[in-house]
Short mmCIF file of C-alpha atoms in Angstrom, two decimals:
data_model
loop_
_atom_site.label_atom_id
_atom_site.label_comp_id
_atom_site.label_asym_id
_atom_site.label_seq_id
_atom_site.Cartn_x
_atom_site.Cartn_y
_atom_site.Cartn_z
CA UNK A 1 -14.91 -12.64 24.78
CA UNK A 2 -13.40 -15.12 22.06
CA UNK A 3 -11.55 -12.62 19.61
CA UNK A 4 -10.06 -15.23 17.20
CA UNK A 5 -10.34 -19.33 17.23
CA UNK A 6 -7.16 -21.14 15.67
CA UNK A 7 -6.86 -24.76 14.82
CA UNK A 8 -7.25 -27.80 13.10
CA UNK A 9 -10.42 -27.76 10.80
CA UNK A 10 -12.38 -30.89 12.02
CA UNK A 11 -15.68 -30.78 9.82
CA UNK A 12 -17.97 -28.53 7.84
CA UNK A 13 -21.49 -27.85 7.47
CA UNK A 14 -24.01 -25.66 5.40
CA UNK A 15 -23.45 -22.80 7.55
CA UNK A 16 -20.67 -23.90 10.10
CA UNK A 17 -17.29 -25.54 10.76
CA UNK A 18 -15.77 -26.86 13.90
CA UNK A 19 -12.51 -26.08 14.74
CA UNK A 20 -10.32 -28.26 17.15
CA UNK A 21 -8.21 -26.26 19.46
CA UNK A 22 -6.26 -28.12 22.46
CA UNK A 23 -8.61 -30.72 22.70
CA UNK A 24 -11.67 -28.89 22.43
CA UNK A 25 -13.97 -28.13 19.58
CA UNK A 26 -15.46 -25.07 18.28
CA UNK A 27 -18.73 -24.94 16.66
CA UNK A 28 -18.65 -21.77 14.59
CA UNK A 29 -21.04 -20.49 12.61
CA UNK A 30 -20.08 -18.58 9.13
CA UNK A 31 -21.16 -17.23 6.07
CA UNK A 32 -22.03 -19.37 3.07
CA UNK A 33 -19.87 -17.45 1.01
CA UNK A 34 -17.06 -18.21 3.45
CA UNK A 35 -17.68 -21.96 2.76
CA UNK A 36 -15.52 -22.03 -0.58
CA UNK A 37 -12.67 -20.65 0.83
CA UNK A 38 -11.83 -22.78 3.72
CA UNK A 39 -8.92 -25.52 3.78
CA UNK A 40 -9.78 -28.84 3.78
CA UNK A 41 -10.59 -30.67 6.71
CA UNK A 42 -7.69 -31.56 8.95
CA UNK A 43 -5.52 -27.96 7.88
CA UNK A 44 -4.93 -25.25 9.91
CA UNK A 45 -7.62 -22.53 10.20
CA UNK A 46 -7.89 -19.07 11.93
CA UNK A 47 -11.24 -17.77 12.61
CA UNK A 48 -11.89 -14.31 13.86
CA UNK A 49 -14.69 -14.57 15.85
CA UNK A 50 -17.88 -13.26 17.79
CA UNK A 51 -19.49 -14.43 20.68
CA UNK A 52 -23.45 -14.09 20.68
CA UNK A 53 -25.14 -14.49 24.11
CA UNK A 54 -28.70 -13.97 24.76
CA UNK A 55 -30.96 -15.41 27.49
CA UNK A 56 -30.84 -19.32 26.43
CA UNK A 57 -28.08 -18.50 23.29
CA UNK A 58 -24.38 -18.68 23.36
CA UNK A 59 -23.43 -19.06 19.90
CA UNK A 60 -19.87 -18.15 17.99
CA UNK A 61 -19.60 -16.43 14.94
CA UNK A 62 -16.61 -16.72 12.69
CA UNK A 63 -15.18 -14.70 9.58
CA UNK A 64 -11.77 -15.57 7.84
CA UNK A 65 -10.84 -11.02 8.17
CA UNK A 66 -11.22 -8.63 10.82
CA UNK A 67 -13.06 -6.69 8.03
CA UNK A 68 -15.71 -9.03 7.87
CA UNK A 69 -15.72 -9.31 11.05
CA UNK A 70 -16.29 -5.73 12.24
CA UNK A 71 -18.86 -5.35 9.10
CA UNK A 72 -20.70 -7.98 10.92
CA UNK A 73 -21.03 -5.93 14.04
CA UNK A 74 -22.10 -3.05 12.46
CA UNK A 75 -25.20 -5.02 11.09
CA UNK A 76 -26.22 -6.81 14.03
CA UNK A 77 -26.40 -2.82 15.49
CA UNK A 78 -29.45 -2.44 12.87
CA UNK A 79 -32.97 -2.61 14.81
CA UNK A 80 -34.44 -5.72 13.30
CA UNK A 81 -31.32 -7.71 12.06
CA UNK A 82 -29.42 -10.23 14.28
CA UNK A 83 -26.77 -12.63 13.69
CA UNK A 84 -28.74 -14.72 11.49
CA UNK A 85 -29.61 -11.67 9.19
CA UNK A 86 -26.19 -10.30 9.56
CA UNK A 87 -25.14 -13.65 8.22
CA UNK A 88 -27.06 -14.06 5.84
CA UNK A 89 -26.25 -11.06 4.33
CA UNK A 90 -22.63 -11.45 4.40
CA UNK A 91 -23.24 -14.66 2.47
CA UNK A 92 -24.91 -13.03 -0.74
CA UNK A 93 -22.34 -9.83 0.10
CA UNK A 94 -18.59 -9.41 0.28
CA UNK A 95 -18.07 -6.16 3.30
CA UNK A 96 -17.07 -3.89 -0.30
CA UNK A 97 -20.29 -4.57 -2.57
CA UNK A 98 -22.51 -4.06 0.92
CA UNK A 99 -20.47 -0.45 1.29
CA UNK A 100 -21.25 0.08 -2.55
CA UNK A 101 -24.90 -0.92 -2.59
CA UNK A 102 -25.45 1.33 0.95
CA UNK A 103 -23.62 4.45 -1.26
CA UNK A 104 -25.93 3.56 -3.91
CA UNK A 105 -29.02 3.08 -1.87
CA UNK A 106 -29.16 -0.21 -3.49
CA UNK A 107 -31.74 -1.93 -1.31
CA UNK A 108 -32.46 -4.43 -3.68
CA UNK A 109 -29.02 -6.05 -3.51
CA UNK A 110 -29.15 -5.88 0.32
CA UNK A 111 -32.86 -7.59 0.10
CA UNK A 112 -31.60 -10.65 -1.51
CA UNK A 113 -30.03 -11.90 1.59
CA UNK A 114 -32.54 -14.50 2.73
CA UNK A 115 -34.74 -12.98 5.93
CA UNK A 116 -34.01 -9.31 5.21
CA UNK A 117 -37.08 -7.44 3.40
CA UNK A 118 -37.05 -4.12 1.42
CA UNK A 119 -38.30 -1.87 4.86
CA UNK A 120 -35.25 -3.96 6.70
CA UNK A 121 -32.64 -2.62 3.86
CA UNK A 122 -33.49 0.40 3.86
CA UNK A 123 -33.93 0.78 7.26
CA UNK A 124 -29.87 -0.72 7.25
CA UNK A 125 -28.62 1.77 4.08
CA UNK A 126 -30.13 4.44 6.90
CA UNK A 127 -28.23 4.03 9.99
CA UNK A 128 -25.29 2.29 8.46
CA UNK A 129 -24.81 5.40 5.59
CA UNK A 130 -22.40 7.04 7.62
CA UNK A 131 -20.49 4.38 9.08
CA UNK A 132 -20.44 1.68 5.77
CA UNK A 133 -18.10 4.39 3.20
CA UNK A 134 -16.52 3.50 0.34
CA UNK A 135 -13.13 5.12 1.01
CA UNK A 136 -12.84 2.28 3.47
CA UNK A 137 -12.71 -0.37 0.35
CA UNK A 138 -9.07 0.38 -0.56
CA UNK A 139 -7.81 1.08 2.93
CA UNK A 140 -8.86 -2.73 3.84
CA UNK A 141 -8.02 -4.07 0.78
CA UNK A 142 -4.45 -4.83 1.02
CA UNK A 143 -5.19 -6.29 4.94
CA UNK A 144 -7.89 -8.84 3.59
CA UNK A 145 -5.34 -9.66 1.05
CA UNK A 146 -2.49 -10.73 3.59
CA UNK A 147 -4.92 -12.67 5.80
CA UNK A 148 -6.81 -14.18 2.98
CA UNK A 149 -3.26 -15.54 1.17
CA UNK A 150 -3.33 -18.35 3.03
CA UNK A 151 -6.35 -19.58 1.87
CA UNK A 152 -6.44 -18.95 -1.56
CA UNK A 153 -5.27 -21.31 -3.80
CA UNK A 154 -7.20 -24.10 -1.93
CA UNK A 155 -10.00 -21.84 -2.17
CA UNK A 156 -9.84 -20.88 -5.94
CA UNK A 157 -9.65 -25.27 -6.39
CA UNK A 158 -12.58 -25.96 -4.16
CA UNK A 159 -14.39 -23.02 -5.20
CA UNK A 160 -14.63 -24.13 -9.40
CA UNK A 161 -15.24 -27.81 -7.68
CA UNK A 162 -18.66 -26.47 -5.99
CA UNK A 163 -19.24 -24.44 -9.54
CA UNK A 164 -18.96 -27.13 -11.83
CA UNK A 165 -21.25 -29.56 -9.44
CA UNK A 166 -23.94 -26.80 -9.23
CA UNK A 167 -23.87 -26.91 -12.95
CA UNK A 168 -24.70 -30.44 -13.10
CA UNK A 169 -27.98 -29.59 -10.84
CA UNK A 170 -26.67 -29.72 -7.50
CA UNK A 171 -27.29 -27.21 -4.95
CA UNK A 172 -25.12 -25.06 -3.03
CA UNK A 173 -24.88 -26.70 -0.28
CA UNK A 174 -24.81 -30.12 -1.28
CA UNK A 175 -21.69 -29.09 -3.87
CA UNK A 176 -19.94 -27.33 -0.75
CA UNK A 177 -20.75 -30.80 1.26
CA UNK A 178 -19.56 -33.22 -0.93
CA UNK A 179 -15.99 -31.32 -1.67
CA UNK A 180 -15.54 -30.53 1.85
CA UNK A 181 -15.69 -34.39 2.38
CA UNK A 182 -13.33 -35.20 -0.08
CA UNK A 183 -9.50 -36.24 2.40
CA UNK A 184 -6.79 -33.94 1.39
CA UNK A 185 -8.60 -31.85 -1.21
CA UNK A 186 -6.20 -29.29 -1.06
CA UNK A 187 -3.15 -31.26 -2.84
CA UNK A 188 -5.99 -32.27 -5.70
CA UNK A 189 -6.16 -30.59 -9.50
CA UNK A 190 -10.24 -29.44 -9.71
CA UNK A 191 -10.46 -32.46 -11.60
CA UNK A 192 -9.77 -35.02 -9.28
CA UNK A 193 -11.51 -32.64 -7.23
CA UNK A 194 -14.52 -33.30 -8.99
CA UNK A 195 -14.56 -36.75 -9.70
CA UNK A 196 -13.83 -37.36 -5.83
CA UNK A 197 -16.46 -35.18 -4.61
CA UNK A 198 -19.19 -36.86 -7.32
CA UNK A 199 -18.63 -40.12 -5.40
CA UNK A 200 -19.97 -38.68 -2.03
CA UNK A 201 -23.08 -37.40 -4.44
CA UNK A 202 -23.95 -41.28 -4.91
#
């Protein structure tokens, strides 16, 4: 088992990154949502992680907390949800609004995560009642803080990069693309941000 992957960030996709480590590279799969908030390419990275075999599969998982993390494997536990849906949930859903939509029976919010259905959320709000509480949202708050700092401010600059090229018309995933291509991002203003990250749009 591969608890945690540390390296140098080598590249980043829709839904992945790979991480160099000693020579060897990581392909690591992550939530969308998680996307924003990575360095830029060629920075130090820590990735807790999960290893997913099946039959034919071996696939890694990675989360920037152990919150996320453990929330993670607590929905791949739900009858009809693997890593995929787990993932996919976690994109649309920070570990605290999941915990408040399951006290709230909110299946709606949990249904917007592409590939999970009404019957699937509240089949998740169910089993995971009792083990998804809210008190847990302040006693993991300060802990996602720490681990989280590190990130941040590169995050906060690369996420309003990726906002203000959605605005202009481009997807998701295209924004996140483009500004994760952009060399040394992280000592850039959002402007030059920007106007960098339009140039891999052409």
């Amino acid at each position: 088992m591969i608890a945690f992957v540390s390296g140098t960030l080598m590249g980043i996709g829709e839904d992945s990154v790979v991480v160099e480590n000693q020579g060897l590279g990581y392909h690591i799969f992550i939530p969308a949502s998680t996307i924003p908030q990575m360095p830029a390419p060629g920075q130090f990275v820590k990735l807790h992680t999960y290893m997913y075999v099946k039959e034919d599969i071996l696939a890694l998982y990675g989360f920037l907390t152990k919150d996320d993390l453990e929330v993670f494997k607590l929905l791949i536990t739900v009858n009809g949800i693997g890593p995929k849906g787990a993932l996919g949930i976690l994109s649309v859903l920070t570990p605290n609004d999941l915990r408040f939509a399951v006290a709230a029976g909110d299946d709606k919010a949990i249904s917007k995560a592409p590939g999970i259905g009404k019957k699937t959320a509240q089949k998740l709000i169910l089993e995971l009642g009792d083990k998804l509480k809210l008190e847990d949202t302040l006693s993991h708050a300060e802990n996602i803080m720490e681990e989280r700092e590190c990130v941040t401010v590169q995050g906060e600059t690369r996420q309003e990069a990726i906002l203000a090229l959605t605005a202009l018309g481009y997807s998701h995933s295209q924004a996140a693309k483009a500004v994760s291509s952009v060399e040394n991002s992280h000592a850039l203003t959002v402007e030059e941000l920007l106007k960098s990250a339009l140039k891999h749009m052409e």
